[in-house]
Tab-separated table of C-alpha atoms in Angstrom:
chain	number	residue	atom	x	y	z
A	1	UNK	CA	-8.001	5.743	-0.383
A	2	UNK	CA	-4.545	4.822	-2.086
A	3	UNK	CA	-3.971	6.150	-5.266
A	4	UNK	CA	-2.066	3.312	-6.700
A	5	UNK	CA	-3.476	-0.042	-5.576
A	6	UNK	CA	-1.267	-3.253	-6.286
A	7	UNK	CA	-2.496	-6.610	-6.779
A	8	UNK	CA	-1.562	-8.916	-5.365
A	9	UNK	CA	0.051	-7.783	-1.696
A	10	UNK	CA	1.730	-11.152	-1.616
A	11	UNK	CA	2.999	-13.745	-3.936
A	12	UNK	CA	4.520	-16.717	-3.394
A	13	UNK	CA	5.994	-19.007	-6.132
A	14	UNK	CA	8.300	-21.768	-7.360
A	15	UNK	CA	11.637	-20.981	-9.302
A	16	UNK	CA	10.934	-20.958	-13.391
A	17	UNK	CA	6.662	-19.851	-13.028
A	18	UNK	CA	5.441	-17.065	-14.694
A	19	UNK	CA	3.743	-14.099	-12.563
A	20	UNK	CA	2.343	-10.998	-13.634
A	21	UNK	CA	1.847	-7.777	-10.903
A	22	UNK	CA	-0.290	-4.959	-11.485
A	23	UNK	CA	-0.729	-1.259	-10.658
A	24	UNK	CA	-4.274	0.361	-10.859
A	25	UNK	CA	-5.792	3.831	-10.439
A	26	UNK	CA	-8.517	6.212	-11.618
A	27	UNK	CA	-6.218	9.122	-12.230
A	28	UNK	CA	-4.256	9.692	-15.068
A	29	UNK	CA	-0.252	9.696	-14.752
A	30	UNK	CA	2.531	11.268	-17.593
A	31	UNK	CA	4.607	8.481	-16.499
A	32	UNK	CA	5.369	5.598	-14.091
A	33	UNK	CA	8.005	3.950	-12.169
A	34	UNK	CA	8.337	0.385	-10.946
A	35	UNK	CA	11.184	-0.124	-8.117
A	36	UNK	CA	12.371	-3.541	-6.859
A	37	UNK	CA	13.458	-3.355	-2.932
A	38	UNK	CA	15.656	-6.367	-2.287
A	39	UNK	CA	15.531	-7.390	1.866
A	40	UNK	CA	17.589	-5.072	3.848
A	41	UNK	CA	18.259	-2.418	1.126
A	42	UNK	CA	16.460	0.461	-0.318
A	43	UNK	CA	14.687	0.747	-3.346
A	44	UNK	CA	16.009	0.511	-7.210
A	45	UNK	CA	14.590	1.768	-10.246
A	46	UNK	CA	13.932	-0.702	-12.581
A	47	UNK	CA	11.787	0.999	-14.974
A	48	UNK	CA	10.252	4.354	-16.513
A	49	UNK	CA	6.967	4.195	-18.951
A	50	UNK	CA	5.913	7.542	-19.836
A	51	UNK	CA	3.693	6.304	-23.467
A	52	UNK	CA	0.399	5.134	-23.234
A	53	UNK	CA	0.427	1.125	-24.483
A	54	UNK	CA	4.137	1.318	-24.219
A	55	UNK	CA	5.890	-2.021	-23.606
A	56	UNK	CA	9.681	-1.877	-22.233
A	57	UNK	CA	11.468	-5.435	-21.621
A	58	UNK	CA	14.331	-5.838	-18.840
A	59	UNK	CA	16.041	-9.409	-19.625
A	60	UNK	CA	13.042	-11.627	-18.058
A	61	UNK	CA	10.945	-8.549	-16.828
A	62	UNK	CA	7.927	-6.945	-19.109
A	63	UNK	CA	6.588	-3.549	-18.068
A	64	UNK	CA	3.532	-2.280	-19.561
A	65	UNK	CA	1.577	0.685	-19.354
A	66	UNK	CA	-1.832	1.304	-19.734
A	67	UNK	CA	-3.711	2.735	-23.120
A	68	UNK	CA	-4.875	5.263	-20.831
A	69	UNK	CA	-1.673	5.603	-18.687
A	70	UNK	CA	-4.024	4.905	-15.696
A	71	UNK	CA	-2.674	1.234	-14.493
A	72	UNK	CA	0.459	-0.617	-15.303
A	73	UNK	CA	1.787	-4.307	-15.280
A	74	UNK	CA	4.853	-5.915	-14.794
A	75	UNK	CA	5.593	-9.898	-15.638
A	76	UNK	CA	8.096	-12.052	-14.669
A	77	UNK	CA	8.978	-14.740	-17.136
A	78	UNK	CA	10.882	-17.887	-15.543
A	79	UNK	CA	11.265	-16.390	-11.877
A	80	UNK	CA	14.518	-17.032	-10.048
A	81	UNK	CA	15.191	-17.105	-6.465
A	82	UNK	CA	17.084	-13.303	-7.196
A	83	UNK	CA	13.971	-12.059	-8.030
A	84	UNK	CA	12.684	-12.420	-3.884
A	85	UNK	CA	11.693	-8.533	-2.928
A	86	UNK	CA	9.233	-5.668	-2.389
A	87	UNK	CA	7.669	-4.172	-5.830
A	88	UNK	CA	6.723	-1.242	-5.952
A	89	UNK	CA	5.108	1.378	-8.718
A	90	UNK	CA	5.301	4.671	-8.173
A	91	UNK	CA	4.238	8.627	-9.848
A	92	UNK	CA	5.609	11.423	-9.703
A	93	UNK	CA	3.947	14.863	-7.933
A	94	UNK	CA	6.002	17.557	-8.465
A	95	UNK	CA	8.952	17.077	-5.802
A	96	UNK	CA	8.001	13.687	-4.267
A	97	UNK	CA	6.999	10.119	-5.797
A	98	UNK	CA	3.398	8.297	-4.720
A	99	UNK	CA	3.957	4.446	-3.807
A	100	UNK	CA	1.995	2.217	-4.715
A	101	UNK	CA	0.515	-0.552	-1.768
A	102	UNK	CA	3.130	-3.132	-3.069
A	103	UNK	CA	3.517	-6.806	-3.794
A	104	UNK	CA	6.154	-9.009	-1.729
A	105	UNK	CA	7.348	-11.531	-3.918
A	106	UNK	CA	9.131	-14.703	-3.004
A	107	UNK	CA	10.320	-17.124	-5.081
A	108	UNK	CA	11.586	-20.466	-3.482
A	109	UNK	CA	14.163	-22.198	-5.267
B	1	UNK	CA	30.526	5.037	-7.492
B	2	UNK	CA	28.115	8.057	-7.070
B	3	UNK	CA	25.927	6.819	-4.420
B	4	UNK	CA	23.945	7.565	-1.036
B	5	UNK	CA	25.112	6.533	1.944
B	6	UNK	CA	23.213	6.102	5.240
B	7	UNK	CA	24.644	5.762	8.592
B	8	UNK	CA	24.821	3.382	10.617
B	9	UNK	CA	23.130	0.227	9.101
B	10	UNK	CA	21.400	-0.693	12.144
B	11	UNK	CA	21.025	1.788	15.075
B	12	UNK	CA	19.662	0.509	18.210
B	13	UNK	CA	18.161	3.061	20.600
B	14	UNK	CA	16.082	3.310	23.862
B	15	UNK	CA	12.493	4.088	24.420
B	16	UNK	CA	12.614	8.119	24.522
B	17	UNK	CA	16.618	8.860	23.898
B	18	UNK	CA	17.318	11.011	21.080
B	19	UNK	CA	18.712	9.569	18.257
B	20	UNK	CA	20.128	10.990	14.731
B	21	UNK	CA	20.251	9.096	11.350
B	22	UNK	CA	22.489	10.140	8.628
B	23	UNK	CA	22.584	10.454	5.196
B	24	UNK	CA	25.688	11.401	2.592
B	25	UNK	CA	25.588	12.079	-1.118
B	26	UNK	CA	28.366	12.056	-4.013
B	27	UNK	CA	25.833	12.898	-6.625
B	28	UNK	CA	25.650	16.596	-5.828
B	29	UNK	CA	21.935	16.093	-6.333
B	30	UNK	CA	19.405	19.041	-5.296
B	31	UNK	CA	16.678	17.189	-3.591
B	32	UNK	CA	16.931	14.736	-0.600
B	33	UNK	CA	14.074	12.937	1.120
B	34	UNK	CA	13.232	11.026	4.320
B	35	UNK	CA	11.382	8.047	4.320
B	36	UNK	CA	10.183	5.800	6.846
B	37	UNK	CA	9.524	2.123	5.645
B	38	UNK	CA	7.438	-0.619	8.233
B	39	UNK	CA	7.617	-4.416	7.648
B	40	UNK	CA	5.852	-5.220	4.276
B	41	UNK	CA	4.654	-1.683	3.560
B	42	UNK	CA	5.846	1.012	1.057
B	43	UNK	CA	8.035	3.597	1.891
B	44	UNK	CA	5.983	6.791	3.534
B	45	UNK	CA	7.488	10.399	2.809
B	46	UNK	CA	8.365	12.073	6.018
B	47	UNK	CA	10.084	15.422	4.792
B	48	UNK	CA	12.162	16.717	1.543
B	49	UNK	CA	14.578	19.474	1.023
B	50	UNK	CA	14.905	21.416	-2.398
B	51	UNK	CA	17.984	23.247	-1.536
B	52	UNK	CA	18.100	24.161	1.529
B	53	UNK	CA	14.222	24.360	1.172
B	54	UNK	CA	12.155	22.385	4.203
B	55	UNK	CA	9.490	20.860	3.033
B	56	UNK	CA	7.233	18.357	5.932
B	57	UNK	CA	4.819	16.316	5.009
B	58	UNK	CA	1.325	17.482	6.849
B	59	UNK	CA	0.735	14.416	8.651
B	60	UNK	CA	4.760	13.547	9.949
B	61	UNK	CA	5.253	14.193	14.026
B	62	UNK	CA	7.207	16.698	15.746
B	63	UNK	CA	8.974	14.018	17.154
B	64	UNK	CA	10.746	13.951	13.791
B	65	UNK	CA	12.990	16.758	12.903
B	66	UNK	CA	15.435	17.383	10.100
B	67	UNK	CA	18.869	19.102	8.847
B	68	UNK	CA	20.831	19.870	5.874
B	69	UNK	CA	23.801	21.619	6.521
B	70	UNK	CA	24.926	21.402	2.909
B	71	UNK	CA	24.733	19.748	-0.691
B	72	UNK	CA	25.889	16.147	0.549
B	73	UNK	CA	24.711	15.704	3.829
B	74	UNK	CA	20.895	15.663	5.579
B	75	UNK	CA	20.102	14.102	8.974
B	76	UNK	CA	16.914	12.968	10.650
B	77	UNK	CA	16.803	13.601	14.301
B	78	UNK	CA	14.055	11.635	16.657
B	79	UNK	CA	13.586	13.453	19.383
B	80	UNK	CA	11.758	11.034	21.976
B	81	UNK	CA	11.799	7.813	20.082
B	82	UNK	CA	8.499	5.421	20.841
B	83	UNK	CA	8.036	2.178	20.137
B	84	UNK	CA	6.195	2.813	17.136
B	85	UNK	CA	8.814	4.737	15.732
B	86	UNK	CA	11.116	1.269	14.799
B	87	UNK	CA	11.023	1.014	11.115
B	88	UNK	CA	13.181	1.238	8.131
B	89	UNK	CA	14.799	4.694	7.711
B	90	UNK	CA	15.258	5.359	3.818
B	91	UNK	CA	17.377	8.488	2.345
B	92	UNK	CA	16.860	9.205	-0.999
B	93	UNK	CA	17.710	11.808	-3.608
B	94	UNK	CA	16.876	13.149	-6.846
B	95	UNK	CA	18.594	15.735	-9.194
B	96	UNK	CA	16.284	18.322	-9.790
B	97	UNK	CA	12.544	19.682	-9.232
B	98	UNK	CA	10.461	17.829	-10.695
B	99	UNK	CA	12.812	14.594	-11.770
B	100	UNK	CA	10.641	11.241	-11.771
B	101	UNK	CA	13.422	9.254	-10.676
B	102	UNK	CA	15.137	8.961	-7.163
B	103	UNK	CA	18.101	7.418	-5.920
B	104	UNK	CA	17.790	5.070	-2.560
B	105	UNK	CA	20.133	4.691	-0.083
B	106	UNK	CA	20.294	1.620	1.745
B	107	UNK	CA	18.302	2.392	4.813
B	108	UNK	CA	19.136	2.369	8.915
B	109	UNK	CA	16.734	0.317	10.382
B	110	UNK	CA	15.670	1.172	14.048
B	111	UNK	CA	15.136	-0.624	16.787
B	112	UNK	CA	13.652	0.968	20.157
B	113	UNK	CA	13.841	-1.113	23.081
């Protein structure tokens, strides 16, 4: 079983919706990470929650994290064709970081 | 720019012929990691170094085999490449034990043939 399931795996949507991705588990994190993998490239960190209910904006992107730090969400006001990649959330175990399943996102112009 | 480097981009190799990946640093970090990446999929720890530390993930082959020589540089080494080895071959580092956030290179993808 994953520990971090995404939702949804795939996503496809016009230039200026709306679309929200989440992160779930049943185990309890001190923080979490979402990364944005652009085709061809590795992965960028985009975002670090570490409070419970804490709410962090990035221009058109909206991280939350759960009350209970168990699940996360990110939205995506007004998506642009930039936005095309591989989310991923991610914890942290001591020395390495736990992926979650990921959500492909494109977004056609 | 402090960054990771991996070389080459794209390596193209033949079914069983050894092949090496590489992987450079500027940011003096202490940690370095292996991934391997397949289409659509998130990336899947092979091995990590703290130091000069080796540390394998339980379930990665001895086909794949790793160095560090020093600080900046690590290498991944297939021994008898297969088929099912072509993927996305991500280098990544972080700056200490324990540090939630790492830094990506920008991946050698492999093709077997």
């Amino acid at each position: 079983t994953q520990l971090l399931e995404q939702s949804p795996q795939f996503l496809s949507i016009q230039e200026g919706e709306n679309l929200t991705v989440y992160c779930n588990s049943s185990s309890v994190f001190s923080s979490l990470q979402w990364y944005r993998q652009e085709p061809g490239e590795g992965p960028v960190l985009l975002v670090t929650v570490v409070t419970g209910g804490e709410v962090k904006k990035l221009k058109r992107l909206t991280f939350q994290f759960g009350d209970a730090r168990k699940d996360s969400s990110l939205h995506i006001t007004a998506a642009q064709p930039g936005d095309t990649g591989l989310y991923l959330c991610a914890v942290s175990n001591t020395d390495k970081l736990i992926f979650g399943t990921g959500t492909r996102l494109q977004v056609f112009p | 720019d402090a960054m990771v480097i991996q070389n080459p981009r794209y390596q193209v190799t033949q079914f069983g012929k050894p092949v090496t990946l590489s992987c450079s640093q500027t940011l003096n970090h202490n940690v370095m990691y292996w991934y391997q990446q397949k289409s659509s999929q998130a990336p899947k720890l092979l091995f990590h170094y703290y130091d000069k530390d080796f540390n394998n993930e339980a379930d990665t082959p001895d086909n794949f085999q790793s160095r560090r020589p020093n600080t900046s540089f690590c290498f991944l080494d297939i021994r008898s490449p297969g088929l099912g080895d072509a993927a996305m071959y991500l280098c990544a580092t972080s700056g200490f034990r324990g540090s939630v956030e790492q830094f990506f290179g920008p991946g050698t993808r492999l093709t077997v043939l």
